[in-house]
Tab-separated table of C-alpha atoms in Angstrom:
chain	number	residue	atom	x	y	z
A	1	ASP	CA	-55.021	51.283	56.619
A	2	ALA	CA	-58.846	50.067	56.010
A	3	GLY	CA	-60.491	50.262	59.284
A	4	ILE	CA	-61.240	46.628	59.899
A	5	THR	CA	-61.105	44.717	63.241
A	6	GLN	CA	-61.695	41.222	64.406
A	7	SER	CA	-62.652	40.090	68.027
A	8	PRO	CA	-61.694	37.986	69.846
A	9	ARG	CA	-58.064	37.604	68.435
A	10	HIS	CA	-57.528	34.323	70.018
A	11	LYS	CA	-60.025	31.920	71.565
A	12	VAL	CA	-59.937	28.272	72.896
A	13	THR	CA	-63.277	26.560	73.242
A	14	GLU	CA	-64.627	23.132	73.989
A	15	THR	CA	-66.262	20.901	71.381
A	16	GLY	CA	-69.989	21.299	71.313
A	17	THR	CA	-70.170	24.832	72.571
A	18	PRO	CA	-71.254	27.793	70.602
A	19	VAL	CA	-68.711	30.264	69.270
A	20	THR	CA	-69.410	33.913	67.703
A	21	LEU	CA	-66.712	35.778	65.881
A	22	ARG	CA	-67.101	39.580	65.542
A	23	CYS	CA	-65.862	41.666	62.431
A	24	HIS	CA	-66.221	45.441	62.664
A	25	GLN	CA	-65.376	47.873	59.755
A	26	THR	CA	-65.452	51.682	59.798
A	27	GLU	CA	-65.178	52.131	55.999
A	28	ASN	CA	-68.843	51.780	55.365
A	29	HIS	CA	-68.369	49.059	52.635
A	30	ARG	CA	-71.239	47.051	51.228
A	31	TYR	CA	-69.329	43.693	51.038
A	32	MET	CA	-67.945	41.856	53.999
A	33	TYR	CA	-66.419	38.339	53.697
A	34	TRP	CA	-65.668	35.678	56.208
A	35	TYR	CA	-62.742	33.123	55.313
A	36	ARG	CA	-61.074	30.308	57.097
A	37	GLN	CA	-57.117	29.622	56.481
A	38	ASP	CA	-55.834	26.083	57.074
A	39	PRO	CA	-52.309	24.798	55.854
A	40	GLY	CA	-52.440	23.341	52.184
A	41	HIS	CA	-55.984	24.941	51.520
A	42	GLY	CA	-55.224	28.730	51.434
A	43	LEU	CA	-58.182	30.928	52.023
A	44	ARG	CA	-61.609	29.437	51.825
A	45	LEU	CA	-64.742	31.483	51.749
A	46	ILE	CA	-67.294	30.445	54.259
A	47	HIS	CA	-69.931	33.254	54.074
A	48	TYR	CA	-70.288	36.650	52.637
A	49	SER	CA	-72.622	39.682	52.880
A	50	TYR	CA	-73.704	42.318	50.204
A	51	GLY	CA	-75.671	44.546	52.673
A	52	VAL	CA	-77.435	44.552	55.599
A	53	LYS	CA	-79.383	41.292	56.261
A	54	ASP	CA	-78.020	40.158	52.814
A	55	THR	CA	-75.903	36.964	52.956
A	56	ASP	CA	-74.896	34.186	50.929
A	57	LYS	CA	-72.663	30.762	51.391
A	58	GLY	CA	-69.367	30.252	50.272
A	59	GLU	CA	-67.443	27.138	49.418
A	60	VAL	CA	-67.162	25.744	53.225
A	61	SER	CA	-70.280	26.971	54.958
A	62	ASP	CA	-71.499	23.960	56.674
A	63	GLY	CA	-71.436	24.282	60.475
A	64	TYR	CA	-71.460	28.082	60.155
A	65	SER	CA	-73.998	30.845	60.115
A	66	VAL	CA	-73.563	34.581	59.551
A	67	SER	CA	-75.576	37.684	60.466
A	68	ARG	CA	-75.236	41.226	59.648
A	69	SER	CA	-78.068	43.653	61.385
A	70	LYS	CA	-75.698	46.812	60.745
A	71	THR	CA	-73.425	47.729	57.916
A	72	GLU	CA	-70.346	47.860	60.147
A	73	ASP	CA	-70.573	44.541	61.941
A	74	PHE	CA	-70.509	41.117	60.441
A	75	LEU	CA	-70.827	38.113	62.986
A	76	LEU	CA	-69.787	34.567	62.288
A	77	THR	CA	-71.306	31.761	64.471
A	78	LEU	CA	-70.369	28.108	65.036
A	79	GLU	CA	-73.400	26.788	66.590
A	80	SER	CA	-71.671	23.699	67.922
A	81	ALA	CA	-67.922	23.850	67.534
A	82	THR	CA	-65.989	20.779	66.189
A	83	SER	CA	-62.485	20.059	66.111
A	84	SER	CA	-62.520	20.420	62.518
A	85	GLN	CA	-63.150	23.978	62.550
A	86	THR	CA	-59.859	24.913	64.496
A	87	SER	CA	-58.427	27.375	62.121
A	88	VAL	CA	-57.484	31.151	61.503
A	89	TYR	CA	-60.554	32.971	60.530
A	90	PHE	CA	-60.040	36.307	58.464
A	91	CYS	CA	-62.732	38.731	57.736
A	92	ALA	CA	-62.413	40.990	54.584
A	93	ILE	CA	-64.098	43.980	53.316
A	94	SER	CA	-64.292	44.886	49.724
A	95	GLY	CA	-63.694	48.394	48.172
A	96	ASN	CA	-62.185	49.765	45.088
A	97	ASN	CA	-61.510	46.509	43.460
A	98	GLU	CA	-59.590	45.060	46.490
A	99	GLN	CA	-60.244	43.232	49.558
A	100	PHE	CA	-58.798	44.528	52.815
A	101	PHE	CA	-58.325	42.009	55.442
A	102	GLY	CA	-58.667	42.036	59.167
A	103	PRO	CA	-55.931	40.578	61.662
A	104	GLY	CA	-57.444	37.278	61.842
A	105	THR	CA	-58.846	35.236	64.807
A	106	ARG	CA	-57.095	32.127	65.901
A	107	LEU	CA	-59.656	29.618	67.174
A	108	THR	CA	-58.729	26.179	68.714
A	109	VAL	CA	-61.638	23.689	69.545
A	110	LEU	CA	-60.383	21.076	71.824
B	1	GLN	CA	-63.459	25.487	41.669
B	2	GLN	CA	-60.434	26.541	43.526
B	3	PRO	CA	-57.573	27.740	41.360
B	4	VAL	CA	-54.252	25.727	41.081
B	5	GLN	CA	-51.164	27.713	41.825
B	6	SER	CA	-47.590	26.636	40.781
B	7	PRO	CA	-45.108	26.061	42.065
B	8	GLN	CA	-46.018	25.370	45.696
B	9	ALA	CA	-42.783	26.713	46.898
B	10	VAL	CA	-39.752	28.808	45.741
B	11	ILE	CA	-36.479	29.565	47.151
B	12	LEU	CA	-34.295	32.522	45.722
B	13	ARG	CA	-31.311	34.253	46.328
B	14	GLU	CA	-31.588	38.027	46.509
B	15	GLY	CA	-31.587	39.504	43.098
B	16	GLU	CA	-32.976	36.398	41.303
B	17	ASP	CA	-36.338	36.107	39.321
B	18	ALA	CA	-39.528	34.133	39.887
B	19	VAL	CA	-42.849	33.373	38.297
B	20	ILE	CA	-45.789	32.284	40.012
B	21	ASN	CA	-48.676	30.860	38.090
B	22	CYS	CA	-52.374	30.549	38.690
B	23	SER	CA	-54.788	28.630	36.638
B	24	SER	CA	-58.635	28.314	36.639
B	25	SER	CA	-61.036	25.866	35.169
B	26	LYS	CA	-63.604	28.552	34.999
B	27	ALA	CA	-64.094	31.519	32.871
B	28	LEU	CA	-62.717	34.558	34.786
B	29	TYR	CA	-63.524	38.151	34.956
B	30	SER	CA	-60.387	39.229	37.144
B	31	VAL	CA	-57.539	37.947	38.881
B	32	HIS	CA	-56.142	39.296	42.153
B	33	TRP	CA	-52.823	38.981	43.640
B	34	TYR	CA	-52.059	39.043	47.496
B	35	ARG	CA	-49.023	38.508	49.620
B	36	GLN	CA	-49.108	37.275	53.251
B	37	LYS	CA	-46.202	37.410	55.645
B	38	HIS	CA	-46.094	34.900	58.352
B	39	GLY	CA	-48.551	35.663	61.115
B	40	GLU	CA	-50.164	38.482	59.167
B	41	ALA	CA	-53.161	39.117	57.143
B	42	PRO	CA	-52.876	39.039	53.293
B	43	VAL	CA	-52.249	42.400	51.688
B	44	PHE	CA	-53.326	43.324	48.241
B	45	LEU	CA	-50.787	43.663	45.484
B	46	MET	CA	-52.799	44.174	42.157
B	47	ILE	CA	-55.589	43.320	40.228
B	48	LEU	CA	-55.885	42.174	36.569
B	49	LEU	CA	-59.082	42.820	34.685
B	50	LYS	CA	-60.786	40.791	32.027
B	51	GLY	CA	-59.651	42.747	28.773
B	52	GLY	CA	-57.144	44.686	30.746
B	53	GLU	CA	-53.431	45.426	30.272
B	54	GLN	CA	-50.593	43.819	32.196
B	55	LYS	CA	-50.016	45.767	35.569
B	56	GLY	CA	-47.013	46.416	37.630
B	57	HIS	CA	-46.308	47.247	41.349
B	58	GLU	CA	-42.628	48.060	41.856
B	59	LYS	CA	-40.578	45.104	40.539
B	60	ILE	CA	-43.604	43.017	40.602
B	61	SER	CA	-45.819	42.442	37.618
B	62	ALA	CA	-48.504	40.284	36.182
B	63	SER	CA	-50.268	38.980	33.383
B	64	PHE	CA	-53.786	37.613	32.498
B	65	ASN	CA	-54.381	35.060	29.814
B	66	GLU	CA	-58.099	35.171	29.315
B	67	LYS	CA	-58.216	32.575	26.741
B	68	LYS	CA	-56.412	30.128	29.007
B	69	GLN	CA	-57.981	31.473	32.182
B	70	GLN	CA	-54.397	31.796	33.682
B	71	SER	CA	-52.518	34.522	35.384
B	72	SER	CA	-48.775	34.759	35.983
B	73	LEU	CA	-47.003	36.817	38.646
B	74	TYR	CA	-43.403	37.999	37.887
B	75	LEU	CA	-40.860	38.925	40.658
B	76	THR	CA	-37.820	40.435	39.191
B	77	ALA	CA	-34.575	41.116	40.995
B	78	SER	CA	-36.101	39.854	44.243
B	79	GLN	CA	-35.531	41.497	47.607
B	80	LEU	CA	-35.691	40.018	51.277
B	81	SER	CA	-38.883	41.580	51.602
B	82	TYR	CA	-40.597	39.724	48.875
B	83	SER	CA	-40.626	36.615	51.235
B	84	GLY	CA	-44.145	35.514	52.138
B	85	THR	CA	-47.014	33.463	50.846
B	86	TYR	CA	-48.477	34.573	47.407
B	87	PHE	CA	-52.343	33.730	46.811
B	88	CYS	CA	-54.259	34.623	43.474
B	89	GLY	CA	-57.894	35.214	44.204
B	90	THR	CA	-60.392	34.794	41.140
B	91	GLU	CA	-63.736	36.286	40.194
B	92	ILE	CA	-65.424	34.133	38.224
B	93	LEU	CA	-67.783	35.495	35.200
B	94	GLY	CA	-71.194	35.533	36.556
B	95	ALA	CA	-70.120	35.680	40.129
B	96	THR	CA	-68.074	38.621	40.509
B	97	ASP	CA	-69.227	39.572	44.140
B	98	LYS	CA	-66.588	36.976	45.617
B	99	LEU	CA	-63.204	35.765	45.343
B	100	ILE	CA	-61.869	32.118	45.040
B	101	PHE	CA	-58.406	31.714	46.261
B	102	GLY	CA	-55.728	29.459	45.383
B	103	THR	CA	-53.730	27.430	47.792
B	104	GLY	CA	-50.707	29.634	47.703
B	105	THR	CA	-47.190	29.768	46.757
B	106	ARG	CA	-44.475	29.945	49.486
B	107	LEU	CA	-41.633	32.333	48.461
B	108	GLN	CA	-38.537	32.507	50.581
B	109	VAL	CA	-35.565	34.962	49.424
B	110	PHE	CA	-32.364	34.483	51.200
B	111	PRO	CA	-29.140	36.923	51.178
């Protein structure tokens, strides 16, 4: 299995608070991705990174920011969480023409 | 831009066959197929590249019609373990550093 972990695995937070989710890989892959998964919408790309300090927006980037200061870590930040950001968040890395997904983070914004 | 998958849901008995379709409005470089079981992360099944041949994985195979920007996933002689949600992910020509996923097809196989 690809070495990819996410933390925390579950989080409950209040509207308006900042939240940071962490994705860590041990595969030294260049590309990393953040998705959110909601019923009826499948997996939607939030942001992705193609190298240290190199990031780009995905389909649903509003309200999210990312940072990648090291190859192994990709952080997703919700500056001011809203209830519409309640979702399951998956991180993925890309290698050999396939994406490997982390275990996911279930985020609930009250 | 999100590819359209059909059907949205399929119910099968063990041993029956199913076809899941994925259609994009954009010119594609490749199509990826993933399966996700409840409460788990999606898992890669196969990739079909532009100009490539049909691929297979156990009793699961797929095709890619480049002219129609469509892909189909074929599940033959289904097993209980095939249950889950299937997603196609598309790489658009000119933007091949990311996947755009469809909304998924839920497959349930009963004994």
